[in-house]
CSV table of C-alpha atoms and ligand atoms in Angstrom, one decimal:
chain,number,residue,atom,x,y,z
A,1,MET,CA,-0.1,0.0,0.4
A,2,ASP,CA,1.2,3.5,-0.4
A,3,LEU,CA,1.6,5.4,2.0
A,4,PRO,CA,-1.1,9.2,3.0
A,5,TYR,CA,-0.1,11.9,2.6
A,6,THR,CA,1.0,13.1,6.8
A,7,GLU,CA,1.7,16.6,7.9
A,8,SER,CA,5.6,17.4,8.1
A,9,TYR,CA,5.8,18.8,10.6
A,10,ARG,CA,4.6,18.5,14.4
A,11,ILE,CA,2.6,20.6,17.2
A,12,LYS,CA,4.2,22.7,19.4
A,13,MET,CA,1.5,25.4,20.9
A,14,VAL,CA,-2.2,24.7,20.2
A,15,GLU,CA,-5.0,27.8,20.2
A,16,GLU,CA,-8.0,26.9,21.4
A,17,ILE,CA,-11.4,28.0,19.0
A,18,TYR,CA,-14.6,28.5,19.6
A,19,GLN,CA,-17.9,25.8,18.2
A,20,SER,CA,-20.7,28.6,18.6
A,21,THR,CA,-24.5,27.2,18.5
A,22,PRO,CA,-26.2,27.7,15.4
A,23,SER,CA,-28.4,30.1,17.4
A,24,GLU,CA,-25.6,31.9,18.0
A,25,ARG,CA,-24.3,32.3,14.7
A,26,GLU,CA,-28.0,33.2,12.6
A,27,GLN,CA,-28.2,36.7,14.9
A,28,TRP,CA,-24.6,37.9,14.6
A,29,ILE,CA,-24.2,36.7,10.5
A,30,GLU,CA,-27.8,39.1,10.5
A,31,GLU,CA,-25.9,41.1,12.5
A,32,LYS,CA,-23.0,41.9,11.0
A,33,GLU,CA,-25.2,42.8,7.6
A,34,PHE,CA,-24.7,39.4,5.8
A,35,ASN,CA,-20.5,40.2,5.3
A,36,LEU,CA,-19.1,37.3,6.3
A,37,PHE,CA,-15.8,39.8,6.8
A,38,ASN,CA,-18.0,41.7,9.2
A,39,LEU,CA,-17.5,39.1,11.3
A,40,GLU,CA,-14.9,39.1,14.2
A,41,SER,CA,-12.8,35.7,13.9
A,42,GLN,CA,-14.0,34.6,17.6
A,43,LYS,CA,-17.5,33.8,15.8
A,44,VAL,CA,-15.9,31.9,13.3
A,45,PHE,CA,-15.3,28.4,14.5
A,46,ILE,CA,-13.2,26.7,10.8
A,47,ASP,CA,-11.6,30.2,8.9
A,48,LEU,CA,-11.4,29.4,5.9
A,49,LEU,CA,-11.3,33.7,4.2
A,50,THR,CA,-7.9,33.3,3.1
A,51,ASP,CA,-4.8,31.4,3.3
A,52,SER,CA,-2.9,34.0,3.2
A,53,GLY,CA,-0.8,35.4,6.3
A,54,THR,CA,-2.8,33.0,8.8
A,55,GLY,CA,-1.0,29.7,8.3
A,56,ALA,CA,1.2,29.3,11.2
A,57,MET,CA,5.0,30.0,11.4
A,58,SER,CA,7.8,27.2,12.7
A,59,ASP,CA,10.4,27.4,15.3
A,60,LYS,CA,12.7,28.0,12.8
A,61,GLN,CA,11.4,30.8,12.2
A,62,TRP,CA,10.0,31.6,15.5
A,63,SER,CA,13.9,31.7,16.7
A,64,GLU,CA,14.5,34.1,13.6
A,65,MET,CA,12.5,36.5,14.8
A,66,MET,CA,14.6,36.6,18.0
A,67,THR,CA,17.6,37.3,16.0
A,68,GLY,CA,16.0,40.2,13.6
A,69,ASP,CA,18.8,42.9,13.2
A,70,GLU,CA,16.4,46.0,13.2
A,71,SER,CA,18.7,48.4,11.9
A,72,TYR,CA,17.0,51.4,9.5
A,73,ALA,CA,19.6,50.7,6.5
A,74,GLY,CA,21.6,48.3,5.7
A,75,SER,CA,20.5,45.3,7.9
A,76,ARG,CA,21.2,41.9,8.0
A,77,SER,CA,17.9,40.3,7.5
A,78,PHE,CA,17.5,42.7,5.0
A,79,HIS,CA,20.7,41.4,3.3
A,80,GLN,CA,20.1,37.2,4.6
A,81,LEU,CA,16.1,37.8,2.7
A,82,LYS,CA,18.1,39.2,-0.6
A,83,GLU,CA,19.8,36.7,-0.9
A,84,THR,CA,17.4,33.8,0.0
A,85,VAL,CA,15.7,35.6,-3.3
A,86,GLN,CA,18.7,36.2,-5.0
A,87,LYS,CA,18.5,32.9,-5.0
A,88,LEU,CA,15.5,31.1,-4.9
A,89,THR,CA,14.4,33.2,-7.9
A,90,GLY,CA,17.6,34.0,-9.7
A,91,PHE,CA,16.5,38.2,-10.1
A,92,ARG,CA,19.0,40.7,-9.1
A,93,HIS,CA,17.2,43.4,-7.2
A,94,LEU,CA,14.5,42.9,-4.0
A,95,LEU,CA,12.3,46.1,-3.0
A,96,PRO,CA,11.1,44.5,0.0
A,97,THR,CA,6.8,45.5,0.6
A,98,HIS,CA,4.7,45.1,3.6
A,99,GLN,CA,2.2,42.7,1.4
A,100,GLY,CA,2.2,42.3,-2.5
A,101,ARG,CA,-0.5,45.0,-2.9
A,102,ALA,CA,1.8,46.8,-2.0
A,103,ALA,CA,4.7,45.6,-4.6
A,104,GLU,CA,2.0,45.7,-6.8
A,105,ASN,CA,1.2,49.4,-6.0
A,106,VAL,CA,5.1,50.0,-6.3
A,107,LEU,CA,5.8,48.7,-9.4
A,108,PHE,CA,2.7,49.2,-11.2
A,109,SER,CA,3.1,53.2,-9.9
A,110,ALA,CA,6.5,52.5,-12.0
A,111,LEU,CA,5.5,50.5,-15.6
A,112,VAL,CA,1.1,51.4,-15.6
A,113,LYS,CA,-0.1,54.9,-17.2
A,114,GLU,CA,-3.8,55.5,-17.8
A,115,GLY,CA,-4.6,53.9,-21.2
A,116,HIS,CA,-2.3,50.4,-21.1
A,117,ILE,CA,-3.4,47.3,-21.7
A,118,VAL,CA,-1.8,44.4,-18.7
A,119,PRO,CA,-3.0,41.0,-20.5
A,120,GLY,CA,-2.2,38.0,-18.0
A,121,ASN,CA,-4.3,34.9,-16.8
A,122,SER,CA,-7.0,36.0,-14.4
A,123,HIS,CA,-5.0,38.8,-12.0
A,124,PHE,CA,-6.0,38.8,-8.9
A,125,ASP,CA,-9.0,41.3,-7.8
A,126,THR,CA,-6.2,43.5,-6.1
A,127,THR,CA,-4.0,43.4,-8.7
A,128,LYS,CA,-7.4,44.0,-10.9
A,129,GLY,CA,-8.0,47.3,-8.9
A,130,HIS,CA,-4.8,48.8,-9.0
A,131,ILE,CA,-4.8,48.5,-12.6
A,132,GLU,CA,-8.7,50.1,-13.4
A,133,PHE,CA,-7.3,52.5,-10.6
A,134,ARG,CA,-4.7,53.7,-12.9
A,135,LYS,CA,-7.6,54.1,-15.1
A,136,ALA,CA,-6.0,50.9,-17.4
A,137,HIS,CA,-7.8,47.5,-17.7
A,138,ALA,CA,-6.3,44.1,-17.6
A,139,VAL,CA,-7.2,40.9,-20.6
A,140,ASP,CA,-8.0,37.8,-18.6
A,141,CYS,CA,-5.9,36.2,-21.3
A,142,THR,CA,-7.1,32.4,-19.6
A,143,ILE,CA,-7.5,29.2,-21.5
A,144,ASP,CA,-11.4,28.3,-21.7
A,145,GLU,CA,-10.5,25.5,-19.9
A,146,ALA,CA,-9.8,27.2,-16.5
A,147,PHE,CA,-14.0,28.6,-17.2
A,148,ASP,CA,-16.5,25.1,-16.8
A,149,SER,CA,-15.3,23.2,-13.5
A,150,GLN,CA,-16.2,19.8,-14.6
A,151,ILE,CA,-13.3,20.4,-17.7
A,152,ILE,CA,-10.0,18.5,-16.2
A,153,HIS,CA,-7.2,19.8,-17.4
A,154,PRO,CA,-3.7,19.9,-16.0
A,155,PHE,CA,-3.3,23.3,-15.9
A,156,LYS,CA,-5.6,25.1,-15.8
A,157,GLY,CA,-4.2,28.8,-14.9
A,158,ASN,CA,-2.5,28.5,-17.7
A,159,ILE,CA,-3.3,31.5,-21.0
A,160,ASP,CA,-4.4,30.6,-24.3
A,161,LEU,CA,-1.0,32.5,-27.0
A,162,SER,CA,-4.2,32.8,-29.3
A,163,LYS,CA,-5.9,35.4,-27.0
A,164,LEU,CA,-2.5,36.9,-25.5
A,165,GLU,CA,-1.6,37.3,-29.0
A,166,LYS,CA,-4.9,38.8,-30.1
A,167,ALA,CA,-4.6,41.5,-27.5
A,168,TYR,CA,-0.6,42.0,-28.3
A,169,GLN,CA,-1.6,42.8,-32.3
A,170,GLU,CA,-4.4,45.1,-31.2
A,171,HIS,CA,-2.4,47.6,-28.4
A,172,GLY,CA,1.0,46.3,-29.2
A,173,LYS,CA,4.6,48.0,-26.9
A,174,GLU,CA,2.9,51.4,-25.8
A,175,LYS,CA,0.3,50.2,-24.7
A,176,ILE,CA,1.6,46.9,-22.5
A,177,PRO,CA,3.2,47.6,-19.8
A,178,PHE,CA,3.2,43.8,-19.4
A,179,THR,CA,1.5,41.2,-19.0
A,180,LEU,CA,1.4,39.2,-16.3
A,181,ILE,CA,1.0,35.1,-15.0
A,182,THR,CA,-0.4,35.1,-12.0
A,183,VAL,CA,1.1,31.1,-9.9
A,184,THR,CA,-0.5,29.4,-9.3
A,185,CYS,CA,-4.1,31.7,-11.1
A,186,ASN,CA,-6.2,32.0,-7.4
A,187,THR,CA,-8.9,33.8,-9.0
A,188,SER,CA,-9.1,30.6,-11.7
A,189,GLY,CA,-9.6,28.5,-8.9
A,190,GLY,CA,-6.1,27.6,-7.7
A,191,GLN,CA,-4.8,26.6,-10.1
A,192,PRO,CA,-1.3,26.0,-12.1
A,193,VAL,CA,0.4,27.3,-14.4
A,194,SER,CA,2.8,25.1,-16.5
A,195,ILE,CA,6.4,25.9,-17.4
A,196,GLU,CA,5.9,25.0,-21.5
A,197,ASN,CA,2.8,27.8,-20.9
A,198,ILE,CA,5.1,29.9,-19.4
A,199,ARG,CA,8.2,29.4,-22.0
A,200,GLU,CA,5.6,30.4,-25.3
A,201,VAL,CA,3.9,32.8,-23.2
A,202,LYS,CA,8.1,34.6,-23.4
A,203,ALA,CA,8.8,33.3,-26.7
A,204,LEU,CA,5.1,35.4,-27.9
A,205,SER,CA,6.3,37.9,-26.1
A,206,ASP,CA,9.5,38.2,-26.9
A,207,HIS,CA,8.4,38.7,-30.5
A,208,TYR,CA,6.0,42.2,-29.3
A,209,GLN,CA,9.0,43.2,-27.2
A,210,ILE,CA,6.9,43.4,-24.3
A,211,PRO,CA,7.7,42.1,-20.8
A,212,VAL,CA,7.4,39.4,-18.6
A,213,PHE,CA,6.1,39.8,-14.9
A,214,PHE,CA,5.1,37.3,-12.1
A,215,ASP,CA,3.2,36.9,-9.5
A,216,GLY,CA,4.5,35.0,-7.3
A,217,ALA,CA,2.7,34.9,-4.7
A,218,ARG,CA,1.8,30.5,-4.6
A,219,PHE,CA,4.8,30.6,-6.6
A,220,ALA,CA,6.5,26.9,-4.3
A,221,GLU,CA,2.9,25.7,-4.6
A,222,ASN,CA,3.1,26.3,-8.8
A,223,ALA,CA,5.7,24.8,-8.7
A,224,TYR,CA,4.6,21.6,-7.2
A,225,PHE,CA,2.7,21.4,-9.8
A,226,ILE,CA,4.6,21.0,-12.4
A,227,LYS,CA,6.7,18.6,-10.7
A,228,GLU,CA,3.9,16.3,-10.5
A,229,ARG,CA,2.5,17.3,-13.5
A,230,GLU,CA,4.8,17.8,-16.5
A,231,VAL,CA,6.9,14.6,-17.2
A,232,GLU,CA,10.5,16.8,-17.6
A,233,PHE,CA,10.4,18.0,-14.8
A,234,ALA,CA,9.3,15.5,-12.2
A,235,ASP,CA,13.3,15.1,-11.0
A,236,TRP,CA,13.1,17.9,-10.3
A,237,SER,CA,13.8,19.6,-6.8
A,238,ILE,CA,10.9,22.5,-6.5
A,239,LYS,CA,14.0,24.8,-6.1
A,240,ALA,CA,15.5,24.0,-9.4
A,241,ILE,CA,12.0,24.3,-10.9
A,242,VAL,CA,10.8,27.3,-9.2
A,243,ARG,CA,14.2,28.7,-10.3
A,244,GLU,CA,13.6,27.9,-14.6
A,245,MET,CA,10.2,29.1,-13.6
A,246,PHE,CA,11.0,32.8,-12.8
A,247,SER,CA,13.7,32.6,-15.6
A,248,TYR,CA,11.0,33.5,-17.9
A,249,GLY,CA,10.1,36.5,-16.4
A,250,ASP,CA,12.0,40.3,-15.8
A,251,GLY,CA,10.6,40.3,-12.0
A,252,MET,CA,7.6,39.2,-10.1
A,253,THR,CA,5.4,40.5,-7.2
A,254,MET,CA,4.9,38.7,-4.4
A,255,SER,CA,2.5,38.3,-1.7
A,256,ALA,CA,4.9,37.0,1.5
A,257,LYS,CA,2.0,35.9,3.2
A,258,LYS,CA,1.2,32.8,1.0
A,259,ASP,CA,4.3,30.8,0.1
A,260,GLY,CA,6.7,32.9,2.4
A,261,LEU,CA,4.4,31.7,5.2
A,262,VAL,CA,4.4,35.0,7.1
A,263,ASN,CA,1.9,36.7,8.4
A,264,ILE,CA,2.6,39.7,6.4
A,265,GLY,CA,5.4,40.5,4.1
A,266,GLY,CA,5.9,41.2,0.5
A,267,PHE,CA,8.7,41.7,-1.9
A,268,ILE,CA,9.3,43.3,-5.5
A,269,ALA,CA,11.9,41.4,-7.5
A,270,LEU,CA,13.7,42.5,-10.6
A,271,ASN,CA,16.1,42.1,-12.9
A,272,SER,CA,16.5,46.0,-14.1
A,273,GLU,CA,18.7,48.5,-12.1
A,274,GLU,CA,16.4,51.7,-14.1
A,275,LEU,CA,13.6,49.6,-13.0
A,276,TYR,CA,14.5,48.8,-9.7
A,277,LYS,CA,16.0,52.8,-9.0
A,278,GLU,CA,12.7,53.8,-10.6
A,279,CYS,CA,10.0,51.6,-8.3
A,280,GLY,CA,12.6,52.0,-5.4
A,281,ASN,CA,11.4,55.8,-5.4
A,282,PHE,CA,8.0,54.9,-5.3
A,283,GLY,CA,8.9,52.4,-2.5
A,284,ILE,CA,9.9,55.2,-0.2
A,285,ILE,CA,7.2,57.2,-0.3
A,286,TYR,CA,4.9,54.2,-0.3
A,287,GLU,CA,6.4,52.6,2.0
A,288,GLY,CA,9.9,52.9,3.8
A,289,TYR,CA,13.0,52.4,2.8
A,290,LEU,CA,14.7,50.1,0.0
A,291,SER,CA,16.5,47.5,3.4
A,292,TYR,CA,12.5,47.5,4.7
A,293,GLY,CA,9.5,48.3,3.5
A,294,GLY,CA,7.2,48.6,5.8
A,295,LEU,CA,8.7,45.4,7.9
A,296,ALA,CA,10.2,45.0,10.9
A,297,GLY,CA,13.8,43.6,10.1
A,298,ARG,CA,12.6,40.4,12.3
A,299,ASP,CA,10.2,40.2,9.2
A,300,LEU,CA,12.4,39.6,6.8
A,301,ALA,CA,14.6,37.3,8.5
A,302,ALA,CA,10.8,35.2,9.5
A,303,LEU,CA,10.8,35.3,5.2
A,304,ALA,CA,13.8,34.5,4.6
A,305,GLN,CA,13.6,31.5,6.2
A,306,GLY,CA,9.9,31.1,5.6
A,307,LEU,CA,10.9,30.8,1.4
A,308,HIS,CA,13.0,28.4,2.5
A,309,GLU,CA,10.9,26.0,3.6
A,310,ALA,CA,7.5,26.7,1.0
A,311,THR,CA,9.7,25.1,-1.4
A,312,GLU,CA,11.0,21.9,0.0
A,313,TYR,CA,9.5,18.8,-1.4
A,314,PRO,CA,7.6,17.3,2.3
A,315,TYR,CA,5.9,20.2,3.1
A,316,LEU,CA,4.1,20.7,0.4
A,317,LYS,CA,3.1,17.4,-0.3
A,318,ALA,CA,1.2,17.8,3.5
A,319,ARG,CA,-0.2,21.0,1.7
A,320,ILE,CA,-1.3,20.0,-1.6
A,321,GLY,CA,-2.6,16.8,0.7
A,322,GLN,CA,-4.9,18.0,3.2
A,323,ILE,CA,-6.9,19.9,0.1
A,324,GLU,CA,-7.0,17.1,-1.8
A,325,TYR,CA,-7.7,15.5,1.2
A,326,LEU,CA,-10.6,17.7,1.5
A,327,GLY,CA,-11.9,17.6,-2.0
A,328,ASN,CA,-11.7,14.4,-2.5
A,329,GLN,CA,-13.9,13.3,0.6
A,330,LEU,CA,-16.8,16.5,-1.2
A,331,LEU,CA,-16.4,14.5,-4.8
A,332,ALA,CA,-17.7,12.0,-3.0
A,333,TYR,CA,-20.8,13.7,-1.2
A,334,GLY,CA,-20.9,14.6,-5.2
A,335,ILE,CA,-20.7,17.6,-4.5
A,336,PRO,CA,-19.4,19.9,-7.5
A,337,ILE,CA,-16.1,21.6,-6.8
A,338,GLN,CA,-13.6,22.4,-9.5
A,339,GLN,CA,-11.8,20.4,-10.5
A,340,PRO,CA,-8.8,18.8,-10.7
A,341,ILE,CA,-8.4,20.1,-6.9
A,342,GLY,CA,-6.5,23.7,-6.6
A,343,GLY,CA,-3.3,24.7,-4.3
A,344,HIS,CA,-4.7,26.5,-1.9
A,345,ALA,CA,-8.2,26.2,-1.6
A,346,ILE,CA,-11.7,24.5,-2.2
A,347,PHE,CA,-13.5,26.6,-5.0
A,348,ILE,CA,-17.2,24.9,-4.6
A,349,ASP,CA,-19.3,25.4,-7.4
A,350,ALA,CA,-22.5,27.6,-6.6
A,351,LEU,CA,-24.6,27.5,-9.9
A,352,ARG,CA,-24.6,24.4,-9.7
A,353,PHE,CA,-24.9,23.9,-6.0
A,354,LEU,CA,-27.9,26.0,-6.0
A,355,PRO,CA,-29.1,25.6,-8.9
A,356,HIS,CA,-32.6,27.4,-7.5
A,357,VAL,CA,-31.0,31.0,-7.1
A,358,PRO,CA,-30.8,33.4,-9.2
A,359,ARG,CA,-27.1,34.8,-10.0
A,360,GLU,CA,-28.3,38.3,-9.3
A,361,GLU,CA,-29.3,37.6,-5.7
A,362,PHE,CA,-25.5,36.1,-5.6
A,363,PRO,CA,-25.8,32.1,-5.4
A,364,ALA,CA,-21.6,31.5,-3.9
A,365,GLN,CA,-23.5,34.5,-1.3
A,366,THR,CA,-25.9,32.9,0.2
A,367,LEU,CA,-23.6,29.1,0.0
A,368,GLY,CA,-20.8,30.6,2.0
A,369,ILE,CA,-23.6,32.5,4.4
A,370,GLU,CA,-25.2,28.7,4.7
A,371,LEU,CA,-21.9,27.5,5.6
A,372,TYR,CA,-21.4,29.4,8.5
A,373,LYS,CA,-24.8,29.4,10.1
A,374,GLU,CA,-24.0,25.7,9.6
A,375,ALA,CA,-21.6,24.9,11.7
A,376,GLY,CA,-18.9,28.4,11.9
A,377,ILE,CA,-17.3,27.9,8.8
A,378,ARG,CA,-16.2,30.8,7.4
A,379,GLY,CA,-15.9,30.8,3.4
A,380,VAL,CA,-15.0,33.6,0.8
A,381,GLU,CA,-17.2,34.5,-1.9
A,382,ILE,CA,-15.3,34.5,-5.8
A,383,GLY,CA,-18.0,34.9,-8.4
A,384,THR,CA,-20.3,38.3,-8.9
A,385,ILE,CA,-19.7,40.5,-5.5
A,386,LEU,CA,-16.2,39.9,-6.4
A,387,ALA,CA,-16.3,40.5,-9.7
A,388,ASP,CA,-18.1,44.2,-8.6
A,389,ARG,CA,-19.0,46.7,-11.5
A,390,ASP,CA,-17.1,47.4,-15.0
A,391,PRO,CA,-15.7,50.2,-14.2
A,392,GLU,CA,-17.2,53.0,-16.6
A,393,THR,CA,-21.3,51.1,-17.3
A,394,ARG,CA,-21.6,50.3,-13.3
A,395,GLU,CA,-23.5,47.3,-14.5
A,396,ASN,CA,-23.1,44.5,-12.6
A,397,ARG,CA,-20.7,42.2,-13.9
A,398,TYR,CA,-20.8,38.6,-13.9
A,399,PRO,CA,-18.2,36.2,-13.6
A,400,LYS,CA,-18.6,32.8,-15.5
A,401,LEU,CA,-18.2,31.3,-12.2
A,402,GLU,CA,-19.6,31.7,-8.8
A,403,LEU,CA,-17.1,30.3,-6.9
A,404,LEU,CA,-17.1,30.0,-2.4
A,405,ARG,CA,-13.7,29.3,-1.9
A,406,LEU,CA,-12.2,27.5,1.5
A,407,ALA,CA,-8.9,27.9,1.0
A,408,ILE,CA,-7.2,26.8,3.7
A,409,PRO,CA,-4.4,28.1,5.8
A,410,ARG,CA,-0.7,26.4,6.0
A,411,ARG,CA,0.4,24.3,8.7
A,412,THR,CA,-2.3,25.1,10.4
A,413,TYR,CA,-5.8,23.1,10.9
A,414,LEU,CA,-5.6,19.2,11.7
A,415,GLN,CA,-7.2,16.2,9.2
A,416,SER,CA,-10.3,16.3,11.4
A,417,HIS,CA,-11.0,20.2,10.9
A,418,MET,CA,-11.0,18.6,6.7
A,419,ASP,CA,-14.0,15.9,7.9
A,420,TYR,CA,-16.0,18.3,9.3
A,421,ILE,CA,-15.7,20.8,6.7
A,422,ALA,CA,-16.8,18.1,4.1
A,423,VAL,CA,-19.8,17.0,7.2
A,424,ALA,CA,-21.4,20.8,7.1
A,425,LEU,CA,-21.9,21.0,2.7
A,426,LYS,CA,-22.4,17.4,2.8
A,427,ASN,CA,-26.2,19.0,5.3
A,428,ILE,CA,-26.2,21.6,2.7
A,429,PHE,CA,-26.1,20.0,-0.2
A,430,ASP,CA,-28.7,17.3,1.1
A,431,ARG,CA,-31.2,20.4,2.2
A,432,ARG,CA,-30.1,22.1,-1.1
A,433,GLU,CA,-33.7,21.7,-3.1
A,434,LEU,CA,-34.8,24.1,-0.5
A,435,ILE,CA,-32.6,27.5,-0.5
A,436,LYS,CA,-34.4,29.0,-3.3
A,437,THR,CA,-33.8,32.9,-2.6
A,438,GLY,CA,-30.6,34.5,-2.2
A,439,TYR,CA,-29.5,37.7,-0.6
A,440,GLU,CA,-29.0,41.0,-2.1
A,441,ILE,CA,-27.0,45.0,-1.5
A,442,THR,CA,-28.2,47.5,0.6
A,443,TRP,CA,-24.7,49.4,0.0
A,444,GLU,CA,-21.6,49.4,-1.7
A,445,SER,CA,-18.8,51.0,-1.9
A,446,PRO,CA,-17.3,52.3,-5.0
A,447,ILE,CA,-14.1,49.5,-5.1
A,448,LEU,CA,-13.0,46.5,-4.2
A,449,ARG,CA,-17.5,46.6,-2.6
A,450,HIS,CA,-16.6,42.7,-1.7
A,451,PHE,CA,-14.8,43.9,1.8
A,452,THR,CA,-17.6,46.0,3.2
A,453,VAL,CA,-20.9,45.3,1.2
A,454,LYS,CA,-23.6,45.4,3.4
A,455,LEU,CA,-26.5,43.0,1.9
A,456,LYS,CA,-30.1,42.0,3.2
A,457,LYS,CA,-32.1,38.8,2.7
A,458,LYS,CA,-34.3,38.4,-0.4
A,459,LYS,CA,-37.6,38.1,0.2
A,460,LYS,CA,-39.4,35.5,-1.8
B,1,F0G,N1,-1.8,38.3,-6.1
B,1,F0G,C1,-2.8,37.4,-5.9
B,1,F0G,C2,-2.2,36.5,-6.9
B,1,F0G,C3,-3.6,36.8,-4.7
B,1,F0G,O1,-4.4,35.8,-3.9
B,1,F0G,C4,-3.1,38.0,-3.6
B,1,F0G,C5,-4.5,38.3,-2.6
B,1,F0G,C6,-2.6,39.3,-3.5
B,1,F0G,C7,-1.5,39.6,-4.8
B,1,F0G,C8,-2.7,40.8,-3.0
B,1,F0G,O2,-1.8,40.2,-1.8
B,1,F0G,O3,-3.0,40.3,0.5
B,1,F0G,O4,-0.6,40.1,-0.2
B,1,F0G,O5,-1.7,42.2,-0.4
B,1,F0G,N2,-5.1,37.1,-1.5
B,1,F0G,C9,-5.6,36.9,-1.1
B,1,F0G,C10,-6.2,36.2,-0.9
B,1,F0G,C11,-6.0,38.3,-0.1
B,1,F0G,O6,-7.0,35.4,0.2
B,1,F0G,O7,-6.6,35.0,-2.0
B,1,F0G,P1,-1.8,41.5,-0.3
């Protein structure tokens, strides 16, 4: 028999979590106007809102926290991080930032201008927000297979080269400052991008003289899928695959709150010295001096160690194994999820799960509220509320998929938590026919509305 997946660590410290009752939760979610972001965390039993900054650090990372160098300039911890990033990614220059969107803000301040087009595979919402805030457009060139949750494809994060070439031909290098490859592609379900696709994107982009950047938030998970699914790399180490992946880019933005295995942090890594200097100016204004970028020295040190741990095969096998374990249980119950199972989360296909709830009543949000009421589990809607309104027409945008994302924090929950989540969803699935109405918006902000939206139950 093959040995099953198992955690590559053991526990040294625990944190108690409160298991509330259904009637408490019914009252709490109504008080919070049906926005799961508004719930205080002690009212959540299993928090799957995000895998960002919610993981557990290792003993080695905590010891780095104690020995971090807090010097304003020239900190030893900065150099430790810079060397780690250089070795891991091959990029020469490093600018720390306080998180991923801050890296986007700094890089895009230098590169993205009004009227620009930024093609890529489904851009994450803050990325898109930073592009649209500058009156530029993000063009989604993800392969069509990604938009059907039931099609099995090993690399659903891949970029469709004909869509990309169309954008290149229409707008050219004058209007396209760069193409952005997000690894793994969060919005399409934590789906990986293959090296083959990255190579093709790079060749096409070179032909049109357009730089390629990575959004590397989950680069290590992407590398794991490459090792598992792309024959050429089956015998490569994760670190070697990571180096190969980034060798096709001019730079990257990073939310270290994911595959950096830290609770806060981010960075930009670049090859061009000129661009580094330009970004540095914005970095100093927005984030802090070049060698800390909004982070404490101890954060930089813990991140350097985290990047090392996140790119070790046994860790990734346990990490992805836990998500597959949950996904396979849901599939056994007949629950429609995005397939193949992604790297950091399970994405439930709410249009198939709740076919009676009309799209304008937000089926994925409706399912998220049901799951909270059922078991105190908090997921997040990746659907129409998140997709927001078109910046010009102000109409609701209906994405092809309406998903409830259950993001699994790294090294945080146990197998019994996965069993609990699966049973909670099965209970709702068994009574899905009774759920016929969703919610309507009573208040929303003009940008990134999902964080603060207020809702009320739609009357029958
Ligand atoms: N890029 C990707 C692919 C992301 O998933 C995120 C964040 C960011 C950039 C922004 O990074 O949060 O550090 O500023 N994703 C989180 C999530 C919030 O829940 O998926 P950040």
